[in-house]
Amino acid sequence: MLVRQHTYVDHDFSSEDLQGARFEHCHFYRCRFSRCDLTDAQFSHCRFSETGDNSGCQFDYAQLENVRFEHCHLAMSRFVGAQCNDIHLSHCNLQGADFDRCSFGNQLGIDTYVCSARIEHCNLRYANFEDVRLNQCHLSHNNWQGANLVAADMSGADLSSGQFSAEQWGSFTLRYANLADVDLTGLDPRKVDLEGVMIQAWQQPQLLASFGIVVS
């Protein structure tokens, strides 16, 4: 199914089977996708909220495995409890989006959880990722400033060229992450576990500043 340049207002897609559907340049205003099966669906240049809206569309507990959102406006959208394994979000506005209890992977055992997601070149300001696992995911070139990352697991993730607020450091797991080209101002190695973290040479003075060391 391919849909182009269509506008949906107050439409309820809840529990529908939209596997493999493609939407291009469509508008979805106050729509509900709760528990909808969107496996392998694609959204390109679509809007899911109007300018000034306090809420976006609802994807609560939807199946979003291998879904692609490219150049989409998803500000204030809700993804609570959604299954997002292998999701691809690229060049999207996700400001204020809620990913509470969202799953980006599969649990293979009691202590084994494998994540797979690609979120790149997105505006994630003030989005909610509290206690969400994103380890080993591709998360480069995103703006995370003001996002709730408390207890989030980003170990081993590619966070290169991302933007963070100084107060966010220490609120989420960073071990073995790629922090190349990230402004590390405010990151104190004495308080944050940086085991295996990848940085570039120009970032070293920012970390050493926490120890009072000035690199000339």
Coordinates of N, CA and C in Angstrom, one line a residue:
M1 N 0.8 -1.2 0.0 CA 0.0 0.0 0.0 C 0.9 1.2 0.0
L2 N 0.7 2.1 -1.0 CA 1.4 3.4 -1.1 C 0.4 4.5 -1.0
V3 N 0.6 5.5 -0.1 CA -0.3 6.6 0.1 C 0.5 7.9 0.0
R4 N 0.1 8.8 -0.9 CA 0.9 10.0 -1.1 C 0.0 11.2 -0.9
Q5 N 0.5 12.2 -0.2 CA -0.1 13.6 0.0 C -1.6 13.4 0.5
H6 N -1.8 12.6 1.5 CA -3.1 12.5 2.1 C -3.1 13.0 3.5
T7 N -4.2 13.6 3.9 CA -4.3 14.2 5.3 C -5.3 13.4 6.1
Y8 N -4.9 12.9 7.3 CA -5.7 12.2 8.2 C -5.9 13.1 9.5
V9 N -7.2 13.3 9.8 CA -7.5 14.1 11.0 C -8.3 13.2 12.0
D10 N -7.8 13.1 13.2 CA -8.5 12.3 14.3 C -8.8 10.9 13.8
H11 N -7.9 10.3 13.0 CA -8.1 9.0 12.5 C -7.6 8.0 13.5
D12 N -8.3 6.9 13.7 CA -7.9 5.9 14.7 C -7.4 4.6 13.9
F13 N -6.1 4.5 13.9 CA -5.5 3.3 13.2 C -5.2 2.2 14.2
S14 N -5.7 2.3 15.4 CA -5.4 1.4 16.5 C -5.7 -0.1 16.1
S15 N -4.7 -0.9 16.4 CA -4.8 -2.4 16.2 C -4.9 -2.8 14.7
E16 N -4.8 -1.8 13.8 CA -4.8 -2.2 12.4 C -3.5 -2.9 11.9
D17 N -3.6 -3.6 10.8 CA -2.5 -4.2 10.2 C -2.0 -3.4 9.1
L18 N -0.9 -2.6 9.3 CA -0.3 -1.8 8.2 C 1.1 -2.2 7.9
Q19 N 1.3 -3.5 8.0 CA 2.7 -4.0 7.7 C 3.1 -3.6 6.2
G20 N 4.3 -3.1 6.1 CA 4.8 -2.8 4.8 C 4.2 -1.6 4.1
A21 N 3.3 -0.8 4.8 CA 2.7 0.3 4.2 C 3.7 1.4 4.0
R22 N 3.4 2.3 2.9 CA 4.3 3.4 2.7 C 3.5 4.7 2.6
F23 N 3.9 5.7 3.3 CA 3.3 7.0 3.3 C 4.3 8.1 3.0
E24 N 4.0 8.9 2.0 CA 4.9 9.9 1.5 C 4.1 11.3 1.5
H25 N 4.7 12.3 2.2 CA 4.2 13.6 2.2 C 2.7 13.6 2.8
C26 N 2.5 12.8 3.8 CA 1.1 12.8 4.4 C 1.1 13.5 5.7
H27 N -0.1 14.0 6.1 CA -0.3 14.6 7.4 C -1.2 13.8 8.2
F28 N -0.7 13.6 9.5 CA -1.5 12.9 10.5 C -1.8 13.8 11.7
Y29 N -3.0 14.3 11.9 CA -3.2 15.2 13.0 C -4.1 14.5 14.0
R30 N -3.6 14.4 15.2 CA -4.3 13.8 16.4 C -4.8 12.4 16.0
C31 N -3.9 11.6 15.4 CA -4.2 10.3 15.0 C -3.6 9.3 16.0
R32 N -4.3 8.1 16.1 CA -3.9 7.1 17.1 C -3.4 5.8 16.3
F33 N -2.2 5.4 16.6 CA -1.6 4.1 16.1 C -1.4 3.1 17.2
S34 N -2.1 3.2 18.3 CA -1.9 2.4 19.4 C -2.1 0.9 19.0
R35 N -1.1 0.1 19.4 CA -1.2 -1.4 19.1 C -1.3 -1.7 17.6
C36 N -1.0 -0.8 16.8 CA -1.0 -1.0 15.3 C 0.2 -1.8 14.9
D37 N 0.1 -2.6 14.0 CA 1.2 -3.4 13.4 C 1.8 -2.6 12.2
L38 N 2.9 -1.9 12.4 CA 3.5 -1.1 11.4 C 4.9 -1.8 10.9
T39 N 5.0 -3.0 11.2 CA 6.3 -3.7 10.8 C 6.6 -3.4 9.4
D40 N 7.9 -3.0 9.1 CA 8.4 -2.8 7.8 C 7.7 -1.6 7.1
A41 N 7.0 -0.8 7.8 CA 6.3 0.4 7.1 C 7.3 1.5 6.9
Q42 N 7.0 2.5 6.0 CA 7.9 3.6 5.7 C 7.1 4.9 5.7
F43 N 7.7 5.9 6.4 CA 7.1 7.2 6.4 C 8.1 8.2 5.9
S44 N 7.8 9.0 4.9 CA 8.8 9.9 4.3 C 8.1 11.3 4.2
H45 N 8.8 12.3 4.8 CA 8.3 13.7 4.7 C 6.9 13.8 5.2
C46 N 6.6 13.1 6.3 CA 5.2 13.2 6.9 C 5.2 14.0 8.2
R47 N 4.0 14.6 8.5 CA 3.9 15.4 9.7 C 2.9 14.7 10.6
F48 N 3.2 14.6 11.9 CA 2.3 13.9 12.9 C 1.8 14.9 13.9
S49 N 2.0 16.2 13.7 CA 1.4 17.2 14.6 C 1.5 18.5 13.9
E50 N 0.5 19.4 14.3 CA 0.5 20.7 13.8 C 1.4 21.7 14.6
T51 N 1.9 22.7 14.0 CA 2.7 23.7 14.7 C 1.9 24.2 15.9
G52 N 2.6 24.2 17.1 CA 1.9 24.7 18.3 C 1.1 23.7 19.1
D53 N 1.0 22.5 18.5 CA 0.2 21.4 19.3 C 1.0 21.0 20.5
N54 N 0.2 20.7 21.6 CA 0.9 20.2 22.8 C 1.0 18.7 22.8
S55 N 0.4 18.1 21.9 CA 0.6 16.6 21.8 C 0.6 16.2 20.3
G56 N 1.3 15.1 20.0 CA 1.4 14.6 18.7 C 0.5 13.3 18.6
C57 N 0.9 12.5 17.6 CA 0.2 11.2 17.4 C 0.6 10.2 18.5
Q58 N -0.2 9.2 18.7 CA 0.0 8.1 19.7 C 0.4 6.8 19.0
F59 N 1.6 6.3 19.4 CA 2.1 5.0 18.9 C 2.2 4.0 20.0
D60 N 1.4 4.2 21.1 CA 1.6 3.4 22.3 C 1.4 1.9 22.0
Y61 N 2.4 1.1 22.4 CA 2.4 -0.3 22.3 C 2.2 -0.8 20.9
A62 N 2.6 0.0 19.9 CA 2.6 -0.4 18.5 C 3.8 -1.2 18.1
Q63 N 3.6 -2.0 17.1 CA 4.7 -2.8 16.5 C 5.4 -2.0 15.5
L64 N 6.6 -1.5 15.8 CA 7.4 -0.6 14.9 C 8.7 -1.2 14.5
E65 N 8.7 -2.5 14.4 CA 10.0 -3.2 14.0 C 10.3 -2.9 12.6
N66 N 11.5 -2.5 12.4 CA 12.0 -2.2 11.0 C 11.3 -1.1 10.3
V67 N 10.7 -0.2 11.1 CA 10.0 1.0 10.5 C 11.0 2.1 10.2
R68 N 10.7 2.8 9.1 CA 11.6 3.9 8.7 C 10.8 5.2 8.7
F69 N 11.3 6.2 9.5 CA 10.7 7.5 9.5 C 11.8 8.4 9.0
E70 N 11.7 9.0 7.8 CA 12.7 9.9 7.3 C 12.1 11.3 7.0
H71 N 12.8 12.3 7.5 CA 12.4 13.7 7.3 C 10.9 13.9 7.8
C72 N 10.6 13.4 9.0 CA 9.3 13.5 9.5 C 9.2 14.4 10.7
H73 N 8.1 15.0 10.9 CA 7.8 15.9 12.1 C 7.0 15.1 13.1
L74 N 7.7 14.6 14.1 CA 7.1 13.8 15.1 C 7.1 14.4 16.5
A75 N 7.2 15.7 16.6 CA 7.3 16.4 17.9 C 6.1 16.1 18.7
M76 N 6.4 15.8 20.0 CA 5.4 15.5 21.1 C 4.6 14.2 20.8
S77 N 5.1 13.3 19.9 CA 4.5 12.0 19.7 C 4.8 11.1 20.9
R78 N 3.9 10.1 21.1 CA 4.0 9.2 22.2 C 4.3 7.8 21.6
F79 N 5.4 7.2 22.1 CA 5.8 5.8 21.7 C 5.8 4.9 23.0
V80 N 5.0 5.2 23.9 CA 5.0 4.4 25.2 C 4.8 2.9 25.0
G81 N 5.8 2.1 25.4 CA 5.7 0.7 25.4 C 5.8 0.1 24.0
A82 N 6.1 0.9 23.0 CA 6.2 0.4 21.6 C 7.4 -0.5 21.4
Q83 N 7.3 -1.5 20.5 CA 8.4 -2.4 20.1 C 9.1 -1.8 18.9
C84 N 10.3 -1.3 19.1 CA 11.0 -0.5 18.1 C 12.3 -1.1 17.7
N85 N 12.4 -2.4 17.7 CA 13.6 -3.1 17.3 C 13.9 -2.9 15.8
D86 N 15.1 -2.4 15.5 CA 15.5 -2.1 14.1 C 14.8 -0.9 13.5
I87 N 14.2 0.0 14.3 CA 13.6 1.2 13.8 C 14.7 2.1 13.3
H88 N 14.3 2.9 12.3 CA 15.2 3.8 11.6 C 14.6 5.2 11.6
L89 N 15.1 6.2 12.4 CA 14.6 7.5 12.5 C 15.7 8.4 12.0
S90 N 15.5 9.1 10.9 CA 16.5 9.9 10.2 C 16.0 11.3 9.9
H91 N 16.7 12.3 10.3 CA 16.4 13.7 10.0 C 15.0 14.0 10.4
C92 N 14.6 13.6 11.6 CA 13.3 13.8 12.1 C 13.2 14.8 13.3
N93 N 12.2 15.5 13.5 CA 12.0 16.3 14.6 C 11.2 15.5 15.7
L94 N 11.8 15.1 16.7 CA 11.2 14.3 17.8 C 11.2 15.1 19.1
Q95 N 11.2 16.4 19.0 CA 11.3 17.2 20.2 C 10.1 16.9 21.1
G96 N 10.4 16.6 22.4 CA 9.3 16.3 23.4 C 8.7 14.9 23.2
A97 N 9.2 14.1 22.3 CA 8.6 12.7 22.1 C 8.8 11.9 23.4
D98 N 7.8 11.0 23.7 CA 7.9 10.2 24.9 C 8.1 8.7 24.5
F99 N 9.3 8.2 24.9 CA 9.7 6.8 24.6 C 9.6 5.9 25.9
D100 N 8.8 6.3 26.8 CA 8.7 5.6 28.1 C 8.4 4.1 27.9
R101 N 9.2 3.2 28.5 CA 9.0 1.8 28.4 C 9.1 1.2 27.0
C102 N 9.7 2.0 26.1 CA 9.9 1.6 24.7 C 11.0 0.6 24.6
S103 N 10.8 -0.4 23.8 CA 11.9 -1.5 23.6 C 12.5 -1.4 22.3
F104 N 13.9 -1.2 22.3 CA 14.6 -1.1 21.1 C 15.4 -2.4 20.8
G105 N 15.0 -3.5 21.4 CA 15.8 -4.8 21.2 C 15.0 -6.0 21.7
N106 N 15.8 -7.1 21.8 CA 15.2 -8.3 22.3 C 16.0 -8.9 23.5
Q107 N 15.3 -9.4 24.4 CA 16.0 -10.0 25.6 C 16.3 -11.5 25.3
L108 N 17.6 -11.8 25.2 CA 17.9 -13.2 24.9 C 18.1 -14.1 26.1
G109 N 18.3 -13.4 27.3 CA 18.5 -14.2 28.5 C 18.3 -13.2 29.7
I110 N 18.5 -13.7 30.9 CA 18.3 -12.9 32.1 C 19.1 -11.7 32.1
D111 N 20.4 -11.8 31.7 CA 21.3 -10.7 31.7 C 21.8 -10.3 30.2
T112 N 21.1 -10.8 29.2 CA 21.5 -10.5 27.9 C 20.4 -9.8 27.1
Y113 N 20.7 -8.6 26.7 CA 19.7 -7.8 26.0 C 20.4 -7.1 24.8
V114 N 19.9 -7.5 23.6 CA 20.6 -7.0 22.3 C 19.7 -6.0 21.7
C115 N 20.2 -4.8 21.5 CA 19.4 -3.7 20.9 C 19.9 -3.4 19.5
S116 N 19.0 -2.9 18.7 CA 19.3 -2.6 17.3 C 18.3 -1.5 16.8
A117 N 18.9 -0.3 16.7 CA 18.1 0.8 16.3 C 19.0 1.9 15.7
R118 N 18.5 2.7 14.7 CA 19.3 3.7 14.1 C 18.5 5.0 14.2
I119 N 19.0 5.9 15.1 CA 18.4 7.3 15.2 C 19.5 8.3 15.0
E120 N 19.4 9.0 13.8 CA 20.5 9.8 13.4 C 19.9 11.1 12.8
H121 N 20.7 12.2 13.1 CA 20.4 13.6 12.6 C 19.0 14.0 13.0
C122 N 18.6 13.7 14.3 CA 17.3 14.0 14.8 C 17.3 15.0 15.9
N123 N 16.3 15.8 16.0 CA 16.1 16.7 17.1 C 15.4 16.0 18.2
L124 N 16.1 15.7 19.3 CA 15.6 14.9 20.4 C 15.5 15.8 21.7
R125 N 15.5 17.1 21.5 CA 15.4 18.0 22.7 C 14.1 17.7 23.5
Y126 N 14.3 17.5 24.8 CA 13.3 17.3 25.8 C 12.5 16.0 25.6
A127 N 13.0 15.1 24.8 CA 12.4 13.8 24.6 C 12.6 13.0 25.9
N128 N 11.8 12.0 26.1 CA 11.9 11.2 27.3 C 12.4 9.8 27.0
F129 N 13.6 9.5 27.5 CA 14.2 8.2 27.3 C 14.6 7.6 28.6
E130 N 13.9 8.0 29.7 CA 14.3 7.5 31.0 C 14.2 6.0 31.1
D131 N 15.3 5.4 31.6 CA 15.4 3.9 31.8 C 15.2 3.1 30.5
V132 N 15.5 3.7 29.4 CA 15.4 3.0 28.1 C 16.8 2.4 27.7
R133 N 16.8 1.2 27.1 CA 18.0 0.6 26.7 C 18.3 0.9 25.2
L134 N 19.4 1.5 24.9 CA 19.8 1.9 23.6 C 21.3 1.4 23.3
N135 N 21.7 0.4 24.1 CA 23.1 0.0 24.0 C 23.4 -0.6 22.6
Q136 N 24.6 -0.3 22.1 CA 25.0 -0.8 20.8 C 24.3 -0.1 19.6
C137 N 23.4 0.9 19.8 CA 22.6 1.4 18.7 C 23.4 2.6 18.0
H138 N 23.0 2.9 16.8 CA 23.6 4.0 16.0 C 22.8 5.2 16.3
L139 N 23.4 6.2 17.1 CA 22.7 7.3 17.6 C 23.5 8.6 17.3
S140 N 24.1 8.7 16.1 CA 25.0 9.9 15.8 C 24.2 11.1 15.3
H141 N 24.9 12.3 15.5 CA 24.4 13.5 14.9 C 23.1 13.9 15.5
N142 N 22.8 13.6 16.7 CA 21.5 14.0 17.3 C 21.6 15.1 18.3
N143 N 20.6 15.9 18.5 CA 20.6 16.9 19.5 C 19.8 16.4 20.7
W144 N 20.5 16.0 21.8 CA 19.9 15.4 23.0 C 19.7 16.5 24.1
Q145 N 19.9 17.7 23.9 CA 19.9 18.7 24.9 C 18.5 18.8 25.6
G146 N 18.5 18.7 26.9 CA 17.3 18.8 27.6 C 16.5 17.5 27.7
A147 N 16.9 16.5 27.0 CA 16.2 15.2 27.0 C 16.4 14.5 28.4
N148 N 15.4 13.7 28.8 CA 15.5 13.0 30.0 C 16.2 11.7 29.7
L149 N 17.4 11.5 30.1 CA 18.2 10.3 29.9 C 18.5 9.6 31.2
V150 N 17.8 9.9 32.2 CA 18.0 9.2 33.5 C 17.9 7.7 33.4
A151 N 19.0 7.0 33.9 CA 19.1 5.6 33.9 C 19.0 4.9 32.5
A152 N 19.2 5.7 31.4 CA 19.2 5.2 30.1 C 20.5 4.4 29.9
D153 N 20.5 3.4 29.1 CA 21.7 2.6 28.8 C 22.2 2.8 27.4
M154 N 23.3 3.6 27.2 CA 23.8 3.8 25.9 C 25.2 3.3 25.8
S155 N 25.5 2.2 26.5 CA 26.8 1.6 26.5 C 27.0 1.0 25.1
G156 N 28.2 1.3 24.6 CA 28.6 0.8 23.2 C 27.9 1.4 22.1
A157 N 27.1 2.5 22.3 CA 26.4 3.1 21.3 C 27.3 4.2 20.5
D158 N 26.9 4.4 19.3 CA 27.6 5.5 18.5 C 26.9 6.8 18.8
L159 N 27.5 7.6 19.6 CA 26.9 8.9 20.0 C 27.7 10.1 19.3
S160 N 28.5 9.7 18.4 CA 29.4 10.7 17.8 C 28.6 11.9 17.2
S161 N 29.2 13.1 17.3 CA 28.7 14.4 16.8 C 27.3 14.7 17.4
G162 N 27.1 14.2 18.6 CA 25.8 14.5 19.3 C 26.0 15.8 20.1
Q163 N 24.9 16.4 20.5 CA 24.9 17.5 21.4 C 24.2 17.2 22.7
F164 N 24.8 17.4 23.8 CA 24.3 17.1 25.1 C 24.4 18.4 26.0
S165 N 23.6 18.4 27.1 CA 23.7 19.4 28.1 C 24.6 19.0 29.1
A166 N 25.4 19.9 29.8 CA 26.4 19.5 30.8 C 25.8 18.8 31.9
E167 N 24.6 19.1 32.3 CA 23.9 18.4 33.4 C 23.5 17.0 33.1
Q168 N 23.5 16.6 31.9 CA 23.1 15.2 31.5 C 24.2 14.2 31.8
W169 N 25.4 14.6 31.8 CA 26.5 13.7 32.0 C 26.4 13.0 33.4
G170 N 26.5 11.7 33.4 CA 26.4 11.0 34.7 C 25.0 10.4 34.9
S171 N 24.0 10.9 34.2 CA 22.7 10.4 34.4 C 22.4 9.1 33.6
F172 N 23.3 8.8 32.6 CA 23.0 7.6 31.8 C 24.4 6.8 31.6
T173 N 24.3 5.6 31.2 CA 25.5 4.7 31.0 C 26.2 5.0 29.7
L174 N 27.5 5.2 29.8 CA 28.3 5.6 28.6 C 29.4 4.6 28.2
R175 N 29.6 3.5 29.0 CA 30.8 2.6 28.8 C 30.8 2.2 27.4
Y176 N 32.1 2.3 26.8 CA 32.4 1.8 25.4 C 31.6 2.5 24.3
A177 N 31.0 3.7 24.7 CA 30.3 4.5 23.6 C 31.3 5.3 22.8
N178 N 30.9 5.7 21.6 CA 31.7 6.5 20.7 C 31.2 7.9 20.9
L179 N 32.1 8.8 21.5 CA 31.8 10.2 21.8 C 32.6 11.1 20.9
A180 N 33.1 10.6 19.8 CA 33.9 11.5 18.9 C 33.1 12.7 18.5
D181 N 33.8 13.8 18.5 CA 33.2 15.1 18.0 C 32.0 15.6 18.9
V182 N 32.0 15.2 20.2 CA 31.0 15.6 21.1 C 31.6 16.6 22.1
D183 N 30.9 17.7 22.4 CA 31.4 18.7 23.3 C 31.3 18.0 24.7
L184 N 32.4 17.8 25.4 CA 32.4 17.1 26.7 C 32.5 18.0 27.9
T185 N 32.2 19.3 27.7 CA 32.2 20.3 28.8 C 31.2 19.8 29.9
G186 N 31.8 19.7 31.1 CA 31.0 19.3 32.2 C 31.1 17.8 32.6
L187 N 31.7 17.1 31.7 CA 31.9 15.6 31.9 C 33.1 15.4 32.8
D188 N 32.8 14.9 34.0 CA 33.9 14.6 35.0 C 34.2 13.1 35.1
P189 N 35.4 12.7 34.6 CA 35.8 11.3 34.6 C 35.8 10.7 36.0
R190 N 35.9 11.5 37.0 CA 35.9 11.0 38.4 C 34.5 10.5 38.8
K191 N 33.5 11.0 38.2 CA 32.1 10.7 38.5 C 31.4 9.9 37.5
V192 N 31.9 9.8 36.3 CA 31.3 9.0 35.3 C 32.2 7.9 34.8
D193 N 31.6 6.7 34.7 CA 32.4 5.5 34.2 C 32.6 5.7 32.7
L194 N 33.9 5.9 32.3 CA 34.2 6.1 30.9 C 35.0 5.0 30.3
E195 N 34.9 3.8 30.9 CA 35.7 2.6 30.4 C 35.3 2.4 29.0
G196 N 36.4 2.3 28.2 CA 36.3 1.9 26.8 C 35.7 3.0 25.9
V197 N 35.4 4.2 26.4 CA 34.8 5.3 25.6 C 35.8 5.8 24.6
M198 N 35.3 6.1 23.4 CA 36.1 6.6 22.3 C 36.0 8.1 22.1
I199 N 37.1 8.8 22.2 CA 37.1 10.2 21.9 C 38.2 10.6 21.0
Q200 N 38.3 11.8 20.5 CA 39.4 12.3 19.7 C 40.4 13.1 20.5
A201 N 41.5 13.3 19.9 CA 42.6 14.0 20.6 C 42.2 15.4 21.1
W202 N 41.4 16.2 20.3 CA 41.1 17.5 20.7 C 40.1 17.6 21.9
Q203 N 39.5 16.4 22.2 CA 38.6 16.4 23.3 C 39.3 16.1 24.7
Q204 N 40.5 15.7 24.6 CA 41.2 15.4 25.9 C 41.3 16.5 26.8
P205 N 41.6 17.8 26.4 CA 41.7 18.9 27.3 C 40.4 19.1 28.1
Q206 N 39.2 18.8 27.4 CA 38.0 19.0 28.1 C 37.8 18.1 29.3
L207 N 38.3 16.9 29.2 CA 38.3 15.9 30.3 C 39.3 16.3 31.3
L208 N 40.5 16.7 30.9 CA 41.5 17.0 31.9 C 41.2 18.3 32.7
A209 N 40.3 19.1 32.2 CA 40.0 20.3 32.9 C 39.3 20.0 34.2
S210 N 38.7 18.8 34.3 CA 38.0 18.4 35.5 C 39.0 18.2 36.7
F211 N 40.3 17.9 36.3 CA 41.4 17.7 37.2 C 42.2 19.0 37.4
G212 N 41.8 20.1 36.8 CA 42.5 21.3 36.9 C 43.7 21.4 36.1
I213 N 43.8 20.5 35.1 CA 45.0 20.4 34.2 C 44.7 21.2 32.9
V214 N 45.5 22.1 32.6 CA 45.4 23.0 31.4 C 46.4 22.5 30.3
V215 N 45.9 22.1 29.2 CA 46.7 21.6 28.1 C 47.0 22.7 27.1
S216 N 48.2 23.1 26.9 CA 48.6 24.2 26.0 C 48.9 23.7 24.7

